CSV table of C-alpha atoms and ligand atoms in Angstrom, one decimal:
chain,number,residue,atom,x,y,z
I,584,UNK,CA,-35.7,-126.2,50.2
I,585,UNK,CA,-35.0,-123.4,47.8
I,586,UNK,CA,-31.4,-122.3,46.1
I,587,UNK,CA,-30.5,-118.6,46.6
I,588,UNK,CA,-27.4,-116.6,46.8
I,589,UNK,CA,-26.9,-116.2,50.5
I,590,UNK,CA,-24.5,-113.1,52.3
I,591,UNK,CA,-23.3,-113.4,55.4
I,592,UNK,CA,-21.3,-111.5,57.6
I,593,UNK,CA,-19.3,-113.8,60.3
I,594,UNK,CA,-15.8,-115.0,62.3
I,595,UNK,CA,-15.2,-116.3,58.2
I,596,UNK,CA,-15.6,-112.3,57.4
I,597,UNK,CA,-18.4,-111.4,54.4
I,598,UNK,CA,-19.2,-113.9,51.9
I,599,UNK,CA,-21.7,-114.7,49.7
I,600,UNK,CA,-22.5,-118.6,48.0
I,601,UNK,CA,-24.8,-120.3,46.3
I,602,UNK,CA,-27.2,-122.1,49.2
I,603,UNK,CA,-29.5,-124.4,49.7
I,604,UNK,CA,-32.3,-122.2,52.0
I,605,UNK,CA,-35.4,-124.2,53.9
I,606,UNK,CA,-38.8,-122.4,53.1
I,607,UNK,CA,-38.9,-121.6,56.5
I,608,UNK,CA,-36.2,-119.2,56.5
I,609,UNK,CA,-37.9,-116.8,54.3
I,610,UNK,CA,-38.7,-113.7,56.3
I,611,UNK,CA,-42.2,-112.2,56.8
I,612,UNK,CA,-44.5,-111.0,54.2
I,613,UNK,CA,-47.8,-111.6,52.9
I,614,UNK,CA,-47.2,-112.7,49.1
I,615,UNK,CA,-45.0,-115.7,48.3
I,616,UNK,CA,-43.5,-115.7,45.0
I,617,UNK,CA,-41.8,-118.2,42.7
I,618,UNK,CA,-39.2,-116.0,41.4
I,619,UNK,CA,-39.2,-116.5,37.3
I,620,UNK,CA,-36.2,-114.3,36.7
I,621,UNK,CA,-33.8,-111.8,38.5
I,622,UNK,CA,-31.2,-109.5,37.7
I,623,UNK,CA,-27.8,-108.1,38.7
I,624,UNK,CA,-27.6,-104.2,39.3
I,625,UNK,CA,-25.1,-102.1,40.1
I,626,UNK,CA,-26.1,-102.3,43.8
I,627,UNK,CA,-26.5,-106.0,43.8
I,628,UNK,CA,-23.1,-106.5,42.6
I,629,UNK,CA,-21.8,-104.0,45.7
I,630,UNK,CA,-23.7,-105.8,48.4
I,631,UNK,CA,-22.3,-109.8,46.7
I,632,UNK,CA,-19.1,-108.7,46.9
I,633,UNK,CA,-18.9,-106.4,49.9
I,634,UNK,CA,-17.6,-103.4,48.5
I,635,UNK,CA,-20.0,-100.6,49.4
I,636,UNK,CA,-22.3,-101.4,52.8
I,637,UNK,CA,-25.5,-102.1,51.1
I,638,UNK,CA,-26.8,-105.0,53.3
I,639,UNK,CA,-28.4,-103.7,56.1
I,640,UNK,CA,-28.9,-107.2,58.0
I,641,UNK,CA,-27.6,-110.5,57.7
I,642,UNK,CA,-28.0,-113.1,56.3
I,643,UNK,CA,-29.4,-111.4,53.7
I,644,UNK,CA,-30.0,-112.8,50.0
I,645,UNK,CA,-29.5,-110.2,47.4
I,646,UNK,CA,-31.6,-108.7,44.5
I,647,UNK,CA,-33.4,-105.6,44.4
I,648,UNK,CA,-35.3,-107.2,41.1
I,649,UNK,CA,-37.4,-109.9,40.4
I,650,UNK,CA,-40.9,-110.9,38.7
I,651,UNK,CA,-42.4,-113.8,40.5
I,652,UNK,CA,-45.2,-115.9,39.9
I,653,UNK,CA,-47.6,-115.7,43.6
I,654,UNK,CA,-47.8,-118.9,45.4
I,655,UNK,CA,-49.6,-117.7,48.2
I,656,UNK,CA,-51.3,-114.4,48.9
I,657,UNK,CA,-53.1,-113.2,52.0
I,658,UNK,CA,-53.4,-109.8,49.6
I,659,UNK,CA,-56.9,-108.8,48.0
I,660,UNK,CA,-54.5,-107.1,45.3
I,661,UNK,CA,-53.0,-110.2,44.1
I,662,UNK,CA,-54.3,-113.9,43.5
I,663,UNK,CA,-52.5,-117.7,43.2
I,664,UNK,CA,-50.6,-117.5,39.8
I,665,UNK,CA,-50.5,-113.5,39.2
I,666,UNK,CA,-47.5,-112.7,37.9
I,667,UNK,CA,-45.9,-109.7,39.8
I,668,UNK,CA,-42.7,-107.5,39.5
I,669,UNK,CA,-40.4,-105.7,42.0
I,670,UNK,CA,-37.8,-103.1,42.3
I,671,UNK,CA,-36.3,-101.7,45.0
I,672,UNK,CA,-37.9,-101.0,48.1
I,673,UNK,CA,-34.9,-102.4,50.5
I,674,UNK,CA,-35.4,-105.7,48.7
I,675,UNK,CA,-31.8,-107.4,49.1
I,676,UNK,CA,-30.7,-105.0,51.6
I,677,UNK,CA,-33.1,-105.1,54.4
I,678,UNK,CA,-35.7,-107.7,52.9
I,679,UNK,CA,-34.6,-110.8,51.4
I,680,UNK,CA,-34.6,-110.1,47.6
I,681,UNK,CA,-35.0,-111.9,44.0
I,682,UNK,CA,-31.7,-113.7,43.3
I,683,UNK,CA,-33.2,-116.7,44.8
I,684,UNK,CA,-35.5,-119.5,43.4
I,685,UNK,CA,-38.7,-118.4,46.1
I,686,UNK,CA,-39.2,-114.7,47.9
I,687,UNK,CA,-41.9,-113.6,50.5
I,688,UNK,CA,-42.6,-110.2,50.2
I,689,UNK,CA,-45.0,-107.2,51.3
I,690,UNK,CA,-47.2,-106.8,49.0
I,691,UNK,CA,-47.6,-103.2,48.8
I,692,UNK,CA,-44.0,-103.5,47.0
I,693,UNK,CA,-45.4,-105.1,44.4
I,694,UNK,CA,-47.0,-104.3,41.0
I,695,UNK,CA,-48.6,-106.6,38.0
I,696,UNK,CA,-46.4,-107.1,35.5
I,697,UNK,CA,-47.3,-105.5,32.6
I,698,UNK,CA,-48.9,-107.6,30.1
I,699,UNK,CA,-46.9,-107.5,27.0
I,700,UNK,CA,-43.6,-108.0,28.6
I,701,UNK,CA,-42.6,-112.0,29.5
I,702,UNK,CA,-40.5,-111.7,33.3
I,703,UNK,CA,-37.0,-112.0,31.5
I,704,UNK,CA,-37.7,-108.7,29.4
I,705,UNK,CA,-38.8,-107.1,32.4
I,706,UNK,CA,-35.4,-108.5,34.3
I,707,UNK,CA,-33.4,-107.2,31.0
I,708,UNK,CA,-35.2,-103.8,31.8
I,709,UNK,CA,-34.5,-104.0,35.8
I,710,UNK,CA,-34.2,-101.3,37.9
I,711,UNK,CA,-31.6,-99.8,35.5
I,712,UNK,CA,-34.2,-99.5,32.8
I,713,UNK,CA,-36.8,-98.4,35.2
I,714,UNK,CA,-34.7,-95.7,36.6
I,715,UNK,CA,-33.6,-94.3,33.5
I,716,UNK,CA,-37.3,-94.0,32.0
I,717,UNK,CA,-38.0,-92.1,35.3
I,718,UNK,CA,-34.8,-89.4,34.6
I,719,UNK,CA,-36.5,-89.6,30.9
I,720,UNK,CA,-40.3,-89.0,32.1
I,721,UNK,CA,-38.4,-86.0,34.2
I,722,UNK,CA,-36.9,-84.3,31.4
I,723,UNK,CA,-40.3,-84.6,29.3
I,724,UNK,CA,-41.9,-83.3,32.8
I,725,UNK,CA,-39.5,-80.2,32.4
I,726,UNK,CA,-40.8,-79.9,28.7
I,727,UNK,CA,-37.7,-80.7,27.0
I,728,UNK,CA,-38.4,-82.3,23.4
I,729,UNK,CA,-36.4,-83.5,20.4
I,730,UNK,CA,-36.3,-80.3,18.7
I,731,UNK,CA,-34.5,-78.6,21.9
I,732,UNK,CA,-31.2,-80.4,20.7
I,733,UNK,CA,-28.4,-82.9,21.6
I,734,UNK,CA,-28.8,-84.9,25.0
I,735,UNK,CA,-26.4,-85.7,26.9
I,736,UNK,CA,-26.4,-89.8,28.6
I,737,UNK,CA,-23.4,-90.7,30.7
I,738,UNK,CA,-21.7,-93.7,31.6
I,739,UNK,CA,-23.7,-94.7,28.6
I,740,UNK,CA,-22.2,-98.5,28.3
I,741,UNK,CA,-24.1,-99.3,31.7
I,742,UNK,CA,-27.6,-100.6,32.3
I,743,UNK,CA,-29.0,-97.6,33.1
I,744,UNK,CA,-27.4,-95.7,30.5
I,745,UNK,CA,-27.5,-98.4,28.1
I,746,UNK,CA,-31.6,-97.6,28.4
I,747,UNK,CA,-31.2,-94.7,28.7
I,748,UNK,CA,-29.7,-94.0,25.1
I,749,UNK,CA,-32.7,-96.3,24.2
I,750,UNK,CA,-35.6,-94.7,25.3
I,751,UNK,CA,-34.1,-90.9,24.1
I,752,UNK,CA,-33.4,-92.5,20.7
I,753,UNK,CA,-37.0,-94.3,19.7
I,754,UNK,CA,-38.7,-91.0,21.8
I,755,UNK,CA,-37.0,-89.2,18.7
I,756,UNK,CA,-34.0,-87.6,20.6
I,757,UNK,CA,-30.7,-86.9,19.5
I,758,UNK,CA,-28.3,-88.6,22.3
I,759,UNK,CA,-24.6,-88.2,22.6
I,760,UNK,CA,-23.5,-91.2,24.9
I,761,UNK,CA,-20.1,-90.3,27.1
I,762,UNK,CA,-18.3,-93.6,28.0
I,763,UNK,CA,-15.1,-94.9,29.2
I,764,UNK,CA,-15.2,-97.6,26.7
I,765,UNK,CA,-15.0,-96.0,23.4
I,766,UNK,CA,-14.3,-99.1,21.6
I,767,UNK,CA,-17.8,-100.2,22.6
I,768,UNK,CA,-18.8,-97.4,20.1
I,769,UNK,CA,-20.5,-99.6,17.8
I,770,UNK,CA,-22.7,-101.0,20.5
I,771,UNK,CA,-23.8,-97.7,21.7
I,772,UNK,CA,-24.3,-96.6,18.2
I,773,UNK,CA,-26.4,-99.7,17.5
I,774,UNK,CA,-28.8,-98.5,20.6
I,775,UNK,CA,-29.0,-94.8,18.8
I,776,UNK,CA,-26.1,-92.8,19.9
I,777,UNK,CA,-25.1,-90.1,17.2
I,778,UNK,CA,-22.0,-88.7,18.7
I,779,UNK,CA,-19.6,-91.0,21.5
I,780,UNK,CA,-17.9,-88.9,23.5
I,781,UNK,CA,-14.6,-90.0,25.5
I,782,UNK,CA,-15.5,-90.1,29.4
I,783,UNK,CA,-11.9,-88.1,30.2
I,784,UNK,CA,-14.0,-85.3,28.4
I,785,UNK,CA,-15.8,-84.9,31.5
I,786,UNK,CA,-14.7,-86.4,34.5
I,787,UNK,CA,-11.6,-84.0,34.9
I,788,UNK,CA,-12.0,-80.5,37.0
I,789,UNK,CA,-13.9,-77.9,34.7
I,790,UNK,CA,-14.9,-74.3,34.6
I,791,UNK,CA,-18.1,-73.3,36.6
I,792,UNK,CA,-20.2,-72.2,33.2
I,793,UNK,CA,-18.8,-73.9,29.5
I,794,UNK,CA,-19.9,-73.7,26.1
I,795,UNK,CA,-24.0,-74.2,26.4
I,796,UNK,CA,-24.2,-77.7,24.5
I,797,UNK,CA,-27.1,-79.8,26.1
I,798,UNK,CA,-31.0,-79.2,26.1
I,799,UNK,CA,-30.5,-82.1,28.3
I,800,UNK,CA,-28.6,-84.4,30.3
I,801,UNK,CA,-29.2,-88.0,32.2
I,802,UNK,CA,-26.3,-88.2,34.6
I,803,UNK,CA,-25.4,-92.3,35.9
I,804,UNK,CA,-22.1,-91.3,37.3
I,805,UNK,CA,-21.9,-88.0,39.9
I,806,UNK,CA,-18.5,-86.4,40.7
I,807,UNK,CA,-17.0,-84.2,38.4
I,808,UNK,CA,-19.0,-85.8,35.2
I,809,UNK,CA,-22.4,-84.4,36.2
I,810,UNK,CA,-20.6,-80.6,37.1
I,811,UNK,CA,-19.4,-80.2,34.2
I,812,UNK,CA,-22.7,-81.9,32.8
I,813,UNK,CA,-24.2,-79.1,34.4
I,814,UNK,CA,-21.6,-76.6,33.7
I,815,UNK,CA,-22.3,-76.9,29.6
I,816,UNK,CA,-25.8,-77.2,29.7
I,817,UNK,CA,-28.1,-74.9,28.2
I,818,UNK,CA,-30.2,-72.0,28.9
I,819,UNK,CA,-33.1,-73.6,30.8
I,820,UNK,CA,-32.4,-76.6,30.1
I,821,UNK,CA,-32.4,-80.4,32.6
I,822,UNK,CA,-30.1,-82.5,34.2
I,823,UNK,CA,-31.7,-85.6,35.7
I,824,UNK,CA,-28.6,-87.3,38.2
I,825,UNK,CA,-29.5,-90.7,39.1
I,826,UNK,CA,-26.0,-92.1,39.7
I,827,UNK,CA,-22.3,-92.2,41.5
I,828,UNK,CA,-20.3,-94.5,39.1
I,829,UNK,CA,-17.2,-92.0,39.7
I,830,UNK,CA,-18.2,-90.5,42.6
I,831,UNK,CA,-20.9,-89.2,45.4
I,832,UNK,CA,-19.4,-85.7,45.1
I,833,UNK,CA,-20.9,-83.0,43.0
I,834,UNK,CA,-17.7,-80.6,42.7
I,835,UNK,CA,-20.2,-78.0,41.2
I,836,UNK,CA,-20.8,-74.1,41.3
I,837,UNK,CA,-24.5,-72.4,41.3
I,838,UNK,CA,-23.6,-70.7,38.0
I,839,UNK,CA,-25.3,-73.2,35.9
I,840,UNK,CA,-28.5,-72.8,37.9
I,841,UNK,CA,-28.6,-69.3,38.7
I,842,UNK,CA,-27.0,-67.8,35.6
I,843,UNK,CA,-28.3,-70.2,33.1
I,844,UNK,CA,-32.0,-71.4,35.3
I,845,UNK,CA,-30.8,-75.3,34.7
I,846,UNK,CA,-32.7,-77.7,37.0
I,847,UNK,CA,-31.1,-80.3,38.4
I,848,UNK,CA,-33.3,-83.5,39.4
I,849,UNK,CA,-32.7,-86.1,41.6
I,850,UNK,CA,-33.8,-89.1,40.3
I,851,UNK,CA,-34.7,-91.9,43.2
I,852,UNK,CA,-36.1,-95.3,41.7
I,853,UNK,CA,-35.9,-97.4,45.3
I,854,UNK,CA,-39.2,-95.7,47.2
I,855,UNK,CA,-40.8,-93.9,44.4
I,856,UNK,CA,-44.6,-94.4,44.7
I,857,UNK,CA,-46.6,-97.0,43.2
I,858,UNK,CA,-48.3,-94.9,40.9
I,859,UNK,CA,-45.3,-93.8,39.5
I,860,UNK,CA,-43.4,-97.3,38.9
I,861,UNK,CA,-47.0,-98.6,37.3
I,862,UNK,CA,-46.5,-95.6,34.3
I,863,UNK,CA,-42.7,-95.8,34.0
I,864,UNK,CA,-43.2,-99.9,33.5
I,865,UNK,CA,-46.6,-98.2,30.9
I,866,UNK,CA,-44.3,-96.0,28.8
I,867,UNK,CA,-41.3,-98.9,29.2
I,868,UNK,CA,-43.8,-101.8,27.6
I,869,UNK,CA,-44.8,-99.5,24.9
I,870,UNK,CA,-41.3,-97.9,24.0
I,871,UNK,CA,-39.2,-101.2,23.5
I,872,UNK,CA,-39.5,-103.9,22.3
I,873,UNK,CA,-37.9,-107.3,21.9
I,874,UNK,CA,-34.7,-106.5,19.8
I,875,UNK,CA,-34.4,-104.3,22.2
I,876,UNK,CA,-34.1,-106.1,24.8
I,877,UNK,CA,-31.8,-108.7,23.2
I,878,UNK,CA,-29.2,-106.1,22.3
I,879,UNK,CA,-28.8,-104.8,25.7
I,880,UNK,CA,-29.0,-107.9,27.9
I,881,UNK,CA,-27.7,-111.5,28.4
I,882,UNK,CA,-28.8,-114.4,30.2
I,883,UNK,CA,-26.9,-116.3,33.1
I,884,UNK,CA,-28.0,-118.7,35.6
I,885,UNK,CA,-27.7,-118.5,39.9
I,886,UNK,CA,-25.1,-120.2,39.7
I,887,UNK,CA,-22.8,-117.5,37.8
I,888,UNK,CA,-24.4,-114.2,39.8
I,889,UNK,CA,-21.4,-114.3,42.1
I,890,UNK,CA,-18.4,-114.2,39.3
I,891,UNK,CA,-20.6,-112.2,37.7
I,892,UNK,CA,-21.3,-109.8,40.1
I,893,UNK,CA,-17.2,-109.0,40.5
I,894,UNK,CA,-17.3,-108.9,36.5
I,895,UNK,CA,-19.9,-106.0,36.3
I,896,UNK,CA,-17.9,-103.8,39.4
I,897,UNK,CA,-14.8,-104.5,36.9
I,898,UNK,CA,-16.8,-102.7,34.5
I,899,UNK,CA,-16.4,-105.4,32.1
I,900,UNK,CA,-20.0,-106.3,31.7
I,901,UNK,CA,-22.1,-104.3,28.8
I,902,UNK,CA,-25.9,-103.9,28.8
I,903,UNK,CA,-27.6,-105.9,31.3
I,904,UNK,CA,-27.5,-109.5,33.3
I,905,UNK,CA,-30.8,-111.5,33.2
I,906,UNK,CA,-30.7,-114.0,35.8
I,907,UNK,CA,-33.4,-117.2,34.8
I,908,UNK,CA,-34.3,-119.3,37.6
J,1533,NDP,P1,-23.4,-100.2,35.6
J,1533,NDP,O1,-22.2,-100.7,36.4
J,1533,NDP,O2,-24.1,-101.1,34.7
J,1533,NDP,O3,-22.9,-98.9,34.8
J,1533,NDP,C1,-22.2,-97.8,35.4
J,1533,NDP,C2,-21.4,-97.2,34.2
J,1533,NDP,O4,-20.8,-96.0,34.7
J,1533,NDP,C3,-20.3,-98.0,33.7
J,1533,NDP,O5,-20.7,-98.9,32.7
J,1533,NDP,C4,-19.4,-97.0,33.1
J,1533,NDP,O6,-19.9,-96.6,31.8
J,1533,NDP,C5,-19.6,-95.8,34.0
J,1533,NDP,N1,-18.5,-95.7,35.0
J,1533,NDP,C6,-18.0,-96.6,35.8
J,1533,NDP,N2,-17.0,-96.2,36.6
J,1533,NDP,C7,-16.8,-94.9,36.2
J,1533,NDP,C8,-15.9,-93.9,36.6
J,1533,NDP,N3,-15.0,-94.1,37.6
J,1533,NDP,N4,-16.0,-92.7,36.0
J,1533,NDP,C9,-16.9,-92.4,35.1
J,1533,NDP,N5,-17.8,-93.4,34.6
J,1533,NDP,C10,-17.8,-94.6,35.2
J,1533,NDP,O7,-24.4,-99.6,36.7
J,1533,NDP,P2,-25.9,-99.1,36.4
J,1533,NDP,O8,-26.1,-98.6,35.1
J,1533,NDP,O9,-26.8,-100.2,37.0
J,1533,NDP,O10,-26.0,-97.9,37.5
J,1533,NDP,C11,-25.4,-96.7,37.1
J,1533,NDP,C12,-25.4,-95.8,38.4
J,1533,NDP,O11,-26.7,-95.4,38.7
J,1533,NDP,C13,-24.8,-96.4,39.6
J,1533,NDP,O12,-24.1,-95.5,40.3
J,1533,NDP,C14,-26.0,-96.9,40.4
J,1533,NDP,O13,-25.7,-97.0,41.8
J,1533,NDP,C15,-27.0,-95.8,40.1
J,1533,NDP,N6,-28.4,-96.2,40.2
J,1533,NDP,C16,-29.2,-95.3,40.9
J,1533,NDP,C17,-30.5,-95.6,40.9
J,1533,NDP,C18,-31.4,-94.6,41.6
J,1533,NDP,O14,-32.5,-95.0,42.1
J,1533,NDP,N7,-31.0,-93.4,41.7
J,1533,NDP,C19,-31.1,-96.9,40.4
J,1533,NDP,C20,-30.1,-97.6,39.6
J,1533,NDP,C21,-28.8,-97.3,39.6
J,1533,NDP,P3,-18.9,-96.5,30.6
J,1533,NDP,O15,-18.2,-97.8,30.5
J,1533,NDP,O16,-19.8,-96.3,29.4
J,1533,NDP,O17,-18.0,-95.3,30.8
């Protein structure tokens, strides 16, 4: 037997608790994993408590994280006692994921865990972390340097933009971090942030074109916030949009991109190719480092995920939730 947080969806209605699982419940795969540490994401936090239809099939335990150490491996890419890291892929919403003590997984999810990172920094990093070095690694892509000026990170007090305002500041950027929290200032001035802006300075209806600010953008929230991202952004400059905190609408105009040539990327961290996760995780290990991680991230146990989980949707959690097993 094995503890995991367990969803299910029954006469009861949805629920998720803290279970004992037998082994032979786990589904399919050919790498088992102990599972050293976890996380809670945005999306885990919306499939625990049931308030956005991100389990696909039930019962289902959560997670779209975890490093593991392999227990068993029909694989020739892995061997007894690799240790192994996973992010997204369906994990926790089609495939049982990593907030759970053991996980049996398809190996081709899986990459080696990069050597200089233990699995709890690699949990404090997560998918948020991961996804906002991959909006990062497309703005570089576009050719957008430190001496192109201010960029612009959103919902900046979340994981991903926690990291986000990270990575821009030891890459040498100069990041202004929008939040709804502006007495978390000194946090997000702690991670780099020159400039806070208040959130209500963005997420109201703007004008289609607006004073040309950014060389730069990393969006985490959608809706109005990343049009009038877009909207003040400068002449051939980037916006990389990875998130919907506010909203799945983009209440936008093609001035921005047809006046001004700004690109917009969409930045999808769930079935980006291997290749691409094993140099995000490269630049990630060499960029932070310990301190780093400590300021961002906390540690809880299984036990909490589920209070937790209701905490983070509340927008009351900062940084990011390591989960140790
Ligand atoms: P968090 O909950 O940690 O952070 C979200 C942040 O968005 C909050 O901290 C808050 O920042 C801001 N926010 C919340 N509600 C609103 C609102 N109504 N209006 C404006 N801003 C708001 O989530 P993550 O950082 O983990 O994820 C951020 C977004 O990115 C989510 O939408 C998530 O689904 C998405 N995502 C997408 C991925 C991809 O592959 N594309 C991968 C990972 C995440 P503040 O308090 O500073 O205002």
């Amino acid at each position: 037997m094995f503890k995991a947080i367990l969803i299910n969806k029954d006469e009861h209605g949805y629920h998720a608790v803290l279970s004992d699982v037998d082994e032979q419940q786990l589904p399919a795969g050919d790498v088992t994993v102990n599972v050293l540490a976890s996380t809670i994401n945005y999306k885990d936090a919306l499939a625990i408590t049931g308030k956005a239809p991100v389990v696909r099939s039930f019962p289902m335990v959560p997670g779209i994280d975890l490093v593991g150490e392999v227990l068993q491996s029909d694989s020739a890419r892995f061997n007894v006692g690799d240790k192994v890291l996973l992010n997204g892929f369906g994990v926790g919403e089609r495939h049982w994921g990593g907030l759970a003590q053991k996980a049996r997984l398809d190996s081709s999810w899986l990459i080696s865990l990069p050597a200089s990172l233990t699995p709890e920094n690699a949990m404090a990093v997560g998918t948020a972390g991961y996804t906002a070095m991959l909006c990062v690694l497309a703005l570089q892509k576009h050719g957008i340097t430190p001496q192109h000026g201010e960029v612009l990170v959103t919902g900046a007090n979340g994981g991903v933009g926690s990291y986000a305002v990270r990575i821009l500041t030891k890459l040498g950027y100069q990041v202004v971090a929008a939040t709804g929290r502006p007495d978390e200032s000194a946090y997000l001035k702690k991670l780099g942030a020159v400039e806070i802006l208040p959130r209500s300075q963005l997420s109201e209806p703007g004008k289609p074109l607006q004073k040309e600010r950014w060389a730069a953008v990393v969006d985490c929230v959608g809706s109005h916030t990343l049009a009038n991202a877009c909207a003040s952004t400068r002449y051939g400059g980037a916006v990389a949009a990875c998130g919907l905190a506010q909203g799945m609408d983009f209440p936008s105009s093609v001035a921005p991109f047809i006046l001004r040539g700004v690109t917009l990327y969409g930045i999808d961290s769930v079935m980006r190719p291997l290749a691409d996760r094993v140099q995000a995780w490269q630049h990630l290990s060499e960029i932070l480092s310990p301190e780093d991680f400590n300021a961002i991230s906390q540690v809880i146990s299984l036990d909490e995920v589920i209070d937790t989980a209701s905490a983070l949707l509340a927008g009351k959690i900062q940084g990011r939730i390591i989960v140790k097993m």
